[in-house]
Amino acid sequence: QGEHHKKITFQQEYDKFIERYGFDIVKH
């Protein structure tokens, strides 16, 4: 259960990261 919550948090943080830096890093 805790692991799942951590995964969701990571996804949210990742989304924030993408919003800030854009998808250029993903293409890299």
N, CA and C of each residue as an Amber inpcrd file, in Angstrom:
protein
    84
   0.8400000  -1.1950000   0.0000000   0.0000000   0.0000000   0.0000000
   0.8810000   1.2540000   0.0000000   1.8680000   1.2650000   0.8800000
   2.7790000   2.4080000   0.9430000   3.5440000   2.5740000  -0.3630000
   3.9250000   1.4450000  -0.9510000   4.6620000   1.4870000  -2.2080000
   3.8240000   2.1510000  -3.3010000   2.5590000   1.8060000  -3.3340000
   1.6710000   2.3700000  -4.3540000   1.5690000   3.8820000  -4.1940000
   1.4460000   4.3320000  -2.9540000   1.3550000   5.7690000  -2.6820000
   2.6240000   6.4690000  -3.1540000   3.7520000   5.8260000  -2.9100000
   5.0320000   6.3970000  -3.3240000   5.0900000   6.5200000  -4.8490000
   4.5410000   5.5090000  -5.5260000   4.5450000   5.5180000  -6.9890000
   3.7290000   6.6980000  -7.5150000   2.5800000   6.9410000  -6.9060000
   1.7210000   8.0580000  -7.3250000   2.4630000   9.3780000  -7.1080000
   3.1290000   9.4980000  -5.9650000   3.8660000  10.7170000  -5.6620000
   4.9410000  10.9490000  -6.7080000   5.6470000   9.8840000  -7.0840000
   6.6920000   9.9810000  -8.0960000   6.0900000  10.4720000  -9.4080000
   4.9250000   9.9510000  -9.7650000   4.2720000  10.3510000 -11.0160000
   3.9440000  11.8370000 -10.9890000   3.4420000  12.3080000  -9.8530000
   3.1030000  13.7260000  -9.7250000   4.3590000  14.5840000  -9.8480000
   5.4250000  14.1610000  -9.1860000   6.6830000  14.9030000  -9.2430000
   7.2300000  14.9060000 -10.6650000   7.0900000  13.7680000 -11.3430000
   7.5580000  13.6490000 -12.7280000   6.7770000  14.6030000 -13.6230000
   5.4530000  14.6630000 -13.4110000   4.6280000  15.5710000 -14.2050000
   5.0680000  17.0140000 -13.9880000   5.3700000  17.3670000 -12.7490000
   5.8550000  18.7200000 -12.4440000   7.1670000  18.9720000 -13.1670000
   8.0340000  17.9680000 -13.1530000   9.3440000  18.0770000 -13.8070000
   9.1690000  18.3290000 -15.3030000   8.2510000  17.5880000 -15.9130000
   7.9990000  17.7360000 -17.3520000   7.4360000  19.1220000 -17.6420000
   6.5280000  19.5750000 -16.7920000   5.9370000  20.8980000 -17.0070000
   7.0090000  21.9750000 -16.9310000   7.9760000  21.7940000 -16.0410000
   8.9990000  22.8170000 -15.8280000  10.0420000  22.7910000 -16.9430000
  10.4920000  21.6000000 -17.3040000  11.6120000  21.4980000 -18.2420000
  11.1770000  21.1430000 -19.6630000   9.9270000  20.7280000 -19.8150000
   9.4380000  20.3840000 -21.1450000   9.8200000  18.9640000 -21.5340000
   9.4090000  18.5680000 -22.7450000   9.5850000  17.1860000 -23.1850000
  10.9130000  16.9720000 -23.9070000  11.7230000  18.0100000 -23.9850000
  13.0160000  17.8830000 -24.6700000  13.8730000  16.8180000 -23.9930000
  13.8200000  16.7790000 -22.6590000  14.6220000  15.8070000 -21.9170000
  14.1170000  14.3960000 -22.2080000  12.8140000  14.2600000 -22.3630000
  12.2420000  12.9400000 -22.6420000  12.7280000  12.4420000 -24.0020000
  12.7690000  13.3460000 -24.9790000  13.2560000  12.9560000 -26.3010000
  14.7210000  12.5340000 -26.2270000  15.4620000  13.1950000 -25.3540000
  16.8750000  12.8730000 -25.1580000  16.9690000  11.4210000 -24.6910000
